[in-house]
mmCIF file of C-alpha atoms in Angstrom:
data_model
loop_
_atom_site.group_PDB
_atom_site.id
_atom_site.type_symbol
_atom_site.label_atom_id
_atom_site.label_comp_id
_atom_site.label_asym_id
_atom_site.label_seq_id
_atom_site.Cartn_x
_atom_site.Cartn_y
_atom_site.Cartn_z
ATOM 1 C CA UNK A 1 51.256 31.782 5.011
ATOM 2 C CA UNK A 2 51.028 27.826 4.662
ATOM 3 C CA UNK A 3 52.911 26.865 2.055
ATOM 4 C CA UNK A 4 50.574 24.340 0.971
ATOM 5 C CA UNK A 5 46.522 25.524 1.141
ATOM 6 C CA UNK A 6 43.707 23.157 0.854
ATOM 7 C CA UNK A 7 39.932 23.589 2.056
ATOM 8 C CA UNK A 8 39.382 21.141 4.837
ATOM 9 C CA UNK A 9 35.744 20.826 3.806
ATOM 10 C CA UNK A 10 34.066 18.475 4.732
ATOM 11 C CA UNK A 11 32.422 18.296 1.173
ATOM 12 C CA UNK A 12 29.311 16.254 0.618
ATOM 13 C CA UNK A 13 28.252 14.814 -2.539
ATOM 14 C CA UNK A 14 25.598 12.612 -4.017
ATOM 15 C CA UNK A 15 26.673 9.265 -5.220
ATOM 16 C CA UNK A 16 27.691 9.752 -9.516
ATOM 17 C CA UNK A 17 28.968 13.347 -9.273
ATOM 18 C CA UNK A 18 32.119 14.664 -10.424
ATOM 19 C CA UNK A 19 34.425 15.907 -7.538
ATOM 20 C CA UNK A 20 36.768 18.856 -7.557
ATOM 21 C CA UNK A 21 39.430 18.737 -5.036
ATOM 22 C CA UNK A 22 41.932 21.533 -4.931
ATOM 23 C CA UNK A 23 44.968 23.006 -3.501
ATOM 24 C CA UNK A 24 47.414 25.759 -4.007
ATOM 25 C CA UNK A 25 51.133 26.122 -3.241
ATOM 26 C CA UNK A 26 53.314 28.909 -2.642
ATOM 27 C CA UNK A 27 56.855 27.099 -2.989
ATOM 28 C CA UNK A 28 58.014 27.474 -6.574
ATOM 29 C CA UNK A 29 60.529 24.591 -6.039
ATOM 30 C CA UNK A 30 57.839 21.738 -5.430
ATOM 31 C CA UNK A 31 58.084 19.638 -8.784
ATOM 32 C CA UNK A 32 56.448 16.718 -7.243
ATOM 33 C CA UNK A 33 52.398 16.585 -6.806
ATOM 34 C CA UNK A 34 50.405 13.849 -5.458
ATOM 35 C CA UNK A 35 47.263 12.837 -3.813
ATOM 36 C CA UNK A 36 47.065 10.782 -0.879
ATOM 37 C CA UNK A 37 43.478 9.297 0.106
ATOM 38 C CA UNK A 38 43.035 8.522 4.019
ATOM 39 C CA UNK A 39 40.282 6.339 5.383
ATOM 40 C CA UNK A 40 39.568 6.606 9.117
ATOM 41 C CA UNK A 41 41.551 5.624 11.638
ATOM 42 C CA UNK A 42 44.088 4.515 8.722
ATOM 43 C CA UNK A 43 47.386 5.789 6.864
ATOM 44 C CA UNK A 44 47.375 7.844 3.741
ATOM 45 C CA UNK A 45 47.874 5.687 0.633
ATOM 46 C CA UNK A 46 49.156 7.041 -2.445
ATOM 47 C CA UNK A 47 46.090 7.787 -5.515
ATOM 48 C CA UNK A 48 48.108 9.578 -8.054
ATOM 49 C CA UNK A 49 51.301 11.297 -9.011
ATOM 50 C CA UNK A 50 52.203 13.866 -11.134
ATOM 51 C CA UNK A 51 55.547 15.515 -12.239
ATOM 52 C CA UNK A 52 55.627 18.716 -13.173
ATOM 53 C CA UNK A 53 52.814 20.246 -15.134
ATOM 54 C CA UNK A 54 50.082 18.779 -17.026
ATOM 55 C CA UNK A 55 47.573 16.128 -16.670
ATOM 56 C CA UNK A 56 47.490 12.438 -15.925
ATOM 57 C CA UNK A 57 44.488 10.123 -15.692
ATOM 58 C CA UNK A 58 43.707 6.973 -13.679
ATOM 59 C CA UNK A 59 40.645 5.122 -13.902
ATOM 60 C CA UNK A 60 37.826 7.597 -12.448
ATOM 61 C CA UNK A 61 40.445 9.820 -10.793
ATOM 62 C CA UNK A 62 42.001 12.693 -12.791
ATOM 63 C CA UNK A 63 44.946 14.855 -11.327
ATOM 64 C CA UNK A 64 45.895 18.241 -12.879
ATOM 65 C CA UNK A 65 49.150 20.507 -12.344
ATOM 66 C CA UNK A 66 49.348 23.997 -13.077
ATOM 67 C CA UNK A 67 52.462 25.663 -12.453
ATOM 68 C CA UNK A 68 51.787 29.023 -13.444
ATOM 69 C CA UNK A 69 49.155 29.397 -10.854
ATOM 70 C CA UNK A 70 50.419 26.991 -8.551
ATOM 71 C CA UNK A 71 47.171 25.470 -8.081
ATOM 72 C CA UNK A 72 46.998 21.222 -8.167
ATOM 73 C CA UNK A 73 43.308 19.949 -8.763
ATOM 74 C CA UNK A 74 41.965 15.965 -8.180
ATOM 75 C CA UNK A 75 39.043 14.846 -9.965
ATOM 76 C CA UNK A 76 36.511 12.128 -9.190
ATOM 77 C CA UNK A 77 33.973 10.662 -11.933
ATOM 78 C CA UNK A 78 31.053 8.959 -10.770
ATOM 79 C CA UNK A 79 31.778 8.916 -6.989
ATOM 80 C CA UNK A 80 31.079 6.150 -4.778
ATOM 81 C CA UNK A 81 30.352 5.592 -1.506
ATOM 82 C CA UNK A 82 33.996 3.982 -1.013
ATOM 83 C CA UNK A 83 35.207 7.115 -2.136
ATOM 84 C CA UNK A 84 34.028 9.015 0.888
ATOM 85 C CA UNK A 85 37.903 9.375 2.959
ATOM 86 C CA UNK A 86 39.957 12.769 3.450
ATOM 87 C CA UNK A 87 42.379 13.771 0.437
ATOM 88 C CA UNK A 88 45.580 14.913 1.020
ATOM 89 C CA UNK A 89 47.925 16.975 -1.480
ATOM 90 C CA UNK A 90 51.209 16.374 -0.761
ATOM 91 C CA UNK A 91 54.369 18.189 -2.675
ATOM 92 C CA UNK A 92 57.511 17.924 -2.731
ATOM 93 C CA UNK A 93 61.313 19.399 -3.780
ATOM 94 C CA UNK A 94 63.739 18.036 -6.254
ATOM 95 C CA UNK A 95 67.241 17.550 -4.625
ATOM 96 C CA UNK A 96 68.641 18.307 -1.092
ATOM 97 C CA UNK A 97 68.497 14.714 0.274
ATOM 98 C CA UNK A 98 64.684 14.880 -1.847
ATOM 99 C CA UNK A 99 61.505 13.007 -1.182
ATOM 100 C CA UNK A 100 60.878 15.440 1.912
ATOM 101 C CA UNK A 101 56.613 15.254 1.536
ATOM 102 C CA UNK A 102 55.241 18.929 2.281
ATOM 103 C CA UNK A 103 50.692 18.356 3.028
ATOM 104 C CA UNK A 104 47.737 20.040 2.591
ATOM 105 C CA UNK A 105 44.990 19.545 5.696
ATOM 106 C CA UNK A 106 43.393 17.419 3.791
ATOM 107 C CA UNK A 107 39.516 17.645 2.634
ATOM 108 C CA UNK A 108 37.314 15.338 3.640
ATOM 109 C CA UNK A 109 34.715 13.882 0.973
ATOM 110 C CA UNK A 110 31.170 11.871 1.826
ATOM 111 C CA UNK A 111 29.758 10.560 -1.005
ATOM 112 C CA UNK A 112 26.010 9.965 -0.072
ATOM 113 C CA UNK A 113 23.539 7.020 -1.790
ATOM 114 C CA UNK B 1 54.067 -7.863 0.265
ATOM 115 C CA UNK B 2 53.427 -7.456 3.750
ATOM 116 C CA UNK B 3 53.178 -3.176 4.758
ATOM 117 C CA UNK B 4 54.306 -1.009 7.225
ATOM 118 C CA UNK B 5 53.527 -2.284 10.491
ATOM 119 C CA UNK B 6 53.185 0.173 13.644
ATOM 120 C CA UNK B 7 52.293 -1.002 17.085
ATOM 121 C CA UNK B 8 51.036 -0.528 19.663
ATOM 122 C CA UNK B 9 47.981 1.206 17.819
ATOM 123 C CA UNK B 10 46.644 3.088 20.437
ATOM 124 C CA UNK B 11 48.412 4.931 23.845
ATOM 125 C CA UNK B 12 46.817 7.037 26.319
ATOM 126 C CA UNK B 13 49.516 8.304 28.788
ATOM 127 C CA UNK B 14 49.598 11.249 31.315
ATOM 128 C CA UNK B 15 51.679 14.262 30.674
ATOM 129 C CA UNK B 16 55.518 14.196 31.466
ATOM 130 C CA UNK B 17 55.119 10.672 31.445
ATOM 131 C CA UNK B 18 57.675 8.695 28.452
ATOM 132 C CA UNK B 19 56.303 6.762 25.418
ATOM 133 C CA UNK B 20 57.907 4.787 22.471
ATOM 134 C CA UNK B 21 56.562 3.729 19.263
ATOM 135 C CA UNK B 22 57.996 0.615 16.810
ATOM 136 C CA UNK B 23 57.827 0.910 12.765
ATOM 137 C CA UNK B 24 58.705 -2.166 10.690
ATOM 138 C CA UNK B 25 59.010 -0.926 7.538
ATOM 139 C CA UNK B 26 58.553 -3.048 4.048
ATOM 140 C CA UNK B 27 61.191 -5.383 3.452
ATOM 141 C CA UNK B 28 64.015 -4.074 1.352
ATOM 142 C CA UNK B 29 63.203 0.010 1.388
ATOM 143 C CA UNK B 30 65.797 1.683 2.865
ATOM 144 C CA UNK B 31 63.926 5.048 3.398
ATOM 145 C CA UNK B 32 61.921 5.579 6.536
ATOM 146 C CA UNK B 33 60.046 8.356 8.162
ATOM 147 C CA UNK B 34 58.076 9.520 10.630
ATOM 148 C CA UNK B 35 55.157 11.737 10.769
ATOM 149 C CA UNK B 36 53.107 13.392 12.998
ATOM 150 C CA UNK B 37 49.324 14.048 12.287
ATOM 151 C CA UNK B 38 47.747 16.646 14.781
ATOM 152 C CA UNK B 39 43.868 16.242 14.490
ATOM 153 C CA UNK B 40 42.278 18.019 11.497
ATOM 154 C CA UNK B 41 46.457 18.385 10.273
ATOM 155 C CA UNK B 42 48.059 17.019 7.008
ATOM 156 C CA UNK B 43 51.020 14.679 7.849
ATOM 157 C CA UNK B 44 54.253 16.776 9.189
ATOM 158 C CA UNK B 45 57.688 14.791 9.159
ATOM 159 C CA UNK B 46 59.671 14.655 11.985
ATOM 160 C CA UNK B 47 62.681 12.582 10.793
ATOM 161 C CA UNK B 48 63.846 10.821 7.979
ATOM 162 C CA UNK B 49 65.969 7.919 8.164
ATOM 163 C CA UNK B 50 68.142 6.497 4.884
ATOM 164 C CA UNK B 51 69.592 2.994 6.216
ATOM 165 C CA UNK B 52 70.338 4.015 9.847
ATOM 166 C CA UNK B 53 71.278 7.402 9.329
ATOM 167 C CA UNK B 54 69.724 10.657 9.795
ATOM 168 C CA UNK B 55 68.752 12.683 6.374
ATOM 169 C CA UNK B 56 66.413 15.424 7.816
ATOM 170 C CA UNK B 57 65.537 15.834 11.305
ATOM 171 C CA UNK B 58 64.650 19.458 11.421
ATOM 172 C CA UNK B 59 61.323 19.269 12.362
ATOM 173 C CA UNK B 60 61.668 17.014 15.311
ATOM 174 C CA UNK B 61 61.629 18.468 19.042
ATOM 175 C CA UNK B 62 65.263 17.393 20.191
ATOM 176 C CA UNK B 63 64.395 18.278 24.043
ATOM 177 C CA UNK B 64 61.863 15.919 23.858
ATOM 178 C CA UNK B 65 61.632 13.106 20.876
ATOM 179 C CA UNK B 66 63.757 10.951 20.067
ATOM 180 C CA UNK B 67 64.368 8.086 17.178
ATOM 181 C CA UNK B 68 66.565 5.501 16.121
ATOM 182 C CA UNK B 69 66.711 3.223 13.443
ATOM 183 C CA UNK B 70 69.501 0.112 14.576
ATOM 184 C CA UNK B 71 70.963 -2.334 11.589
ATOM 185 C CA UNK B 72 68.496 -0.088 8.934
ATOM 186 C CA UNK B 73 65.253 -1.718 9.641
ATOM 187 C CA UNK B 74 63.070 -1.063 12.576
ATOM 188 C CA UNK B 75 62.849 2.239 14.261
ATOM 189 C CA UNK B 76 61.258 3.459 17.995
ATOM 190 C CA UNK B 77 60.134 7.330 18.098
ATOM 191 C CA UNK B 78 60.470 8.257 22.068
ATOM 192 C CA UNK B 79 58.845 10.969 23.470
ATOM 193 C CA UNK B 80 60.283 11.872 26.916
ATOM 194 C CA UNK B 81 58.325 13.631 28.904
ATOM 195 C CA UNK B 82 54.873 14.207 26.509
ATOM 196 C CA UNK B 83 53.146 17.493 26.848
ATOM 197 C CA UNK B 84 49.515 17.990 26.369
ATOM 198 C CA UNK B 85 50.438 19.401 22.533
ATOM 199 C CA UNK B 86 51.705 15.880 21.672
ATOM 200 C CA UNK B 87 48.342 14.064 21.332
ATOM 201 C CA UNK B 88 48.211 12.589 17.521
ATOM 202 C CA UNK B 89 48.481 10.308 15.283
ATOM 203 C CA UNK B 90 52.231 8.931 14.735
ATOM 204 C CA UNK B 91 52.722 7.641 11.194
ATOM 205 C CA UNK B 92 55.383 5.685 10.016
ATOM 206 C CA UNK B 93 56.461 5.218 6.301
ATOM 207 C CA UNK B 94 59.203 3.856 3.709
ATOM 208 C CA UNK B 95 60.269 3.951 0.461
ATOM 209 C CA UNK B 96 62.758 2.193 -1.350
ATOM 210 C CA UNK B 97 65.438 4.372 -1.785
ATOM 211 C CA UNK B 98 65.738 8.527 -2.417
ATOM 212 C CA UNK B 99 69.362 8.882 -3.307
ATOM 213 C CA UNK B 100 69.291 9.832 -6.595
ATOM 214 C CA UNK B 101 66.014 10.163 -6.694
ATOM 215 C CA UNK B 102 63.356 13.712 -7.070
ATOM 216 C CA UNK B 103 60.848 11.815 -5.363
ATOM 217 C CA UNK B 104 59.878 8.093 -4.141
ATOM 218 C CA UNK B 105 56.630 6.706 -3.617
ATOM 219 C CA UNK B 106 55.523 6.656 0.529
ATOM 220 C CA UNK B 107 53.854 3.736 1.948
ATOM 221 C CA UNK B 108 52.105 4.300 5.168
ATOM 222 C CA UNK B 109 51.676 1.973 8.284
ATOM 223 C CA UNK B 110 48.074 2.550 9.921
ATOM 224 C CA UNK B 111 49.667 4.954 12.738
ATOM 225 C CA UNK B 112 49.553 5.025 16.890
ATOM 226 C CA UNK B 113 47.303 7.204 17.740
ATOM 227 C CA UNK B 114 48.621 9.300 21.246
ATOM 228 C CA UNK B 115 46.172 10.992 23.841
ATOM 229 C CA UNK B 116 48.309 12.839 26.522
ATOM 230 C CA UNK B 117 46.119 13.840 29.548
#
């Protein structure tokens, strides 16, 4: 088993609908969540970050954290066409020389006019 | 602020031949890392540098890649001789500075992208 899952997609969605990215973990030490967007031919660039659980909000893009379930979800209001890249969850540990970035596959979004 | 810069951005080499890639991190973060991207793959990290020393290299295929970081700035990732397996996307980041830290944010250069034939 992966020890982080994410649906590779590729997702499709018309431009103004809400987007539900997701992924789930299996490593109970991850206390660090974020989402990485990745245009083509281009390095990931960091879209949100979240410690621990809860929720934290950004603009159009939402990120949630559930421990228990060890499940992370990314929202999208209103999508646009410059939204359409591949999403990446990325996790990581606290401690042991830290910062060491565990990722999804990533799911690629098109947001269609 | 300038970002990470990678060159050269592209490579097609045969296999068992040698290639090296450059990083030039952002100015000032001591952190640096490389990744490798396999197509339809999330980011894996091969090696992590803090300054010029090694914090995690367990990933990286000793028999056959190789990296150094001289005077904690730039960094070359060799790969001597390349096997079929190795074609992908090469990504270089940095971060300020982990020690102490849970977590610190990643910037990414734009990557090499490697086709082995």
């Amino acid at each position: 088993q992966k020890e982080v899952e994410q649906d590779p997609g590729p997702l499709s969605v018309p431009e103004g609908a809400i987007v539900s990215l997701n992924c789930t973990y299996s490593n109970s030490a991850f206390q660090y969540f974020m989402w990485y967007r990745q245009y083509s031919r281009k390095g990931p660039e960091l879209l949100m970050y979240t410690y621990s659980s809860g929720n934290k909000e950004d603009g159009r893009f939402t990120a949630q954290v559930d421990k228990s379930s060890k499940y992370i979800s990314l929202f999208i209001r209103d999508s646009q066409p410059s939204d359409s890249a591949t999403y990446l969850c990325a996790m990581s540990a606290v401690g042991g020389g830290g910062n060491k970035l565990t990722f999804g596959t990533g799911t690629q979004l098109k947001v269609e006019l | 602020e300038a970002g990470v810069a990678q060159s050269p951005r592209y490579k097609i080499i045969e296999k068992r031949q040698s290639v090296a890639f450059w990083c030039n991190p952002i100015s000032g973060h001591a952190t640096l890392y490389w990744y490798q991207q396999i197509l339809g793959q999330g980011p894996k990290l091969l090696i992590q540098f803090q300054n010029n020393g090694v914090v995690d290299d367990s990933q990286l295929p000793k028999d056959r890649f190789s990296a150094e970081r001289l005077k904690g700035v730039d960094s070359t990732l060799k790969i001597q001789p390349a096997k079929l397996e190795d074609s992908a996307v090469y990504l270089c980041a940095s971060s300020l500075d982990i020690r102490d830290k849970g977590t610190d944010t990643q910037y990414f250069g734009p990557g090499t992208r490697l086709t082995v034939l």
